[in-house]
């Protein structure tokens, strides 16, 4: 009935030494993944949208649809 | 004769004064021999401040005062003599009785209880309080060298002091299954209640939820070019007036 003496000290340090690098690694990986799956495509989408954007044409289309209060459609 | 005074150290000074009237050893011994002499014999060995003034000063008093004072002291001495005969410890309870109240009955739940808990491994009392002769013999054997105990004896000794082993007290109960089942049952019941409520309690929805109204809303959103880059209007094909494929 004699067991080995169990570990009495340094339990938190041992756990941190193992888990902390993993935690930091996973957090960093999550950030990188988010950047290249969400933010980069979004920036590209906005750039492409405004490359071919004619503001006056859009304004006139909206005016004819009747959504503005300051200018009524050209017919009235 | 110092012992009684230590026991009652924590009690009032009055009590200590009272106990100062404990007769000295010589006094008590001679009292047993010659009961005739009684308290009067001890008068000479009492502390001077408890005796009436007449006995230690030359001041002359009225005879009746002297007798009265004498009998006062006598009565006090007799009372304490009676207390000391009851026993040292009994004096504390007798003092309580003198106040008109007895000692409170000790309830079961006020006494230390046994418990099996992982966080506090050592309970207040041992599990087995009254030992059989075999158990007593085992306890005696425990006082010797522990190498002489067999494993079975060690386990028996353990079970005298404790009820369950750590493995036994830590094992799970399967209660979580009942809990999850209960949760699911009551959530289902609540769902039925909500359905009934929707049918029989609530009034009609506002007109803004009619299909025609929603169509007009949708058209207006597209006219305003809501979220034209990545969101709503980005999915509408304005040339062909349809949703983008």
Coordinates of N, CA and C in Angstrom, one line a residue, chain A residues 1 41-42 45-46 49 58 61-62 65-67, chain B residues 151 154-155 220 223-225 228-230 238-239:
Chain A
X1 N 0.8 -1.2 0.0 CA 0.0 0.0 0.0 C 0.8 1.2 0.0
X41 N -11.5 40.2 -48.6 CA -12.5 40.2 -49.6 C -13.4 41.4 -49.5
X42 N -13.7 41.9 -48.3 CA -14.6 43.0 -48.2 C -13.9 44.3 -48.8
X45 N -14.1 44.0 -52.5 CA -15.5 44.2 -53.0 C -15.8 45.7 -53.1
X46 N -15.4 46.4 -52.0 CA -15.7 47.9 -52.0 C -14.9 48.6 -53.1
X49 N -16.5 47.8 -56.4 CA -17.8 48.5 -56.6 C -17.6 50.0 -57.0
X58 N -26.8 56.9 -60.6 CA -27.5 56.3 -59.5 C -28.5 57.3 -58.9
X61 N -31.6 57.7 -61.0 CA -32.4 56.5 -60.9 C -33.2 56.6 -59.6
X62 N -32.6 57.0 -58.5 CA -33.2 57.0 -57.2 C -34.3 58.1 -57.2
X65 N -37.4 57.0 -58.9 CA -38.1 56.1 -58.1 C -38.9 56.8 -57.0
X66 N -38.6 58.1 -56.7 CA -39.4 58.8 -55.7 C -39.0 58.7 -54.3
X67 N -37.7 58.3 -54.0 CA -37.4 58.1 -52.6 C -36.9 59.4 -51.9
Chain B
X151 N -3.3 -5.8 6.0 CA -4.0 -4.8 5.1 C -5.5 -4.8 5.5
X154 N -5.9 -2.7 8.5 CA -5.8 -1.2 8.2 C -7.1 -0.7 7.6
X155 N -7.7 -1.5 6.7 CA -9.0 -1.1 6.1 C -10.1 -1.0 7.2
X220 N -39.2 49.7 -52.1 CA -38.6 50.9 -51.6 C -37.1 50.7 -51.2
X223 N -35.2 50.7 -54.3 CA -35.1 52.0 -54.8 C -34.1 52.9 -54.1
X224 N -34.0 52.7 -52.8 CA -33.0 53.5 -52.0 C -31.6 53.0 -52.2
X225 N -31.4 51.9 -52.9 CA -30.1 51.3 -53.0 C -29.5 50.9 -51.6
X228 N -25.7 48.5 -51.3 CA -25.4 48.2 -52.7 C -24.1 47.4 -52.9
X229 N -23.2 47.4 -51.9 CA -21.8 46.8 -52.2 C -21.9 45.3 -52.0
X230 N -22.2 44.9 -50.7 CA -22.2 43.5 -50.4 C -23.5 42.9 -49.9
X238 N -30.5 45.5 -61.6 CA -31.3 46.6 -61.9 C -31.7 46.7 -63.4
X239 N -30.8 46.1 -64.2 CA -31.1 46.2 -65.7 C -32.3 45.3 -66.0

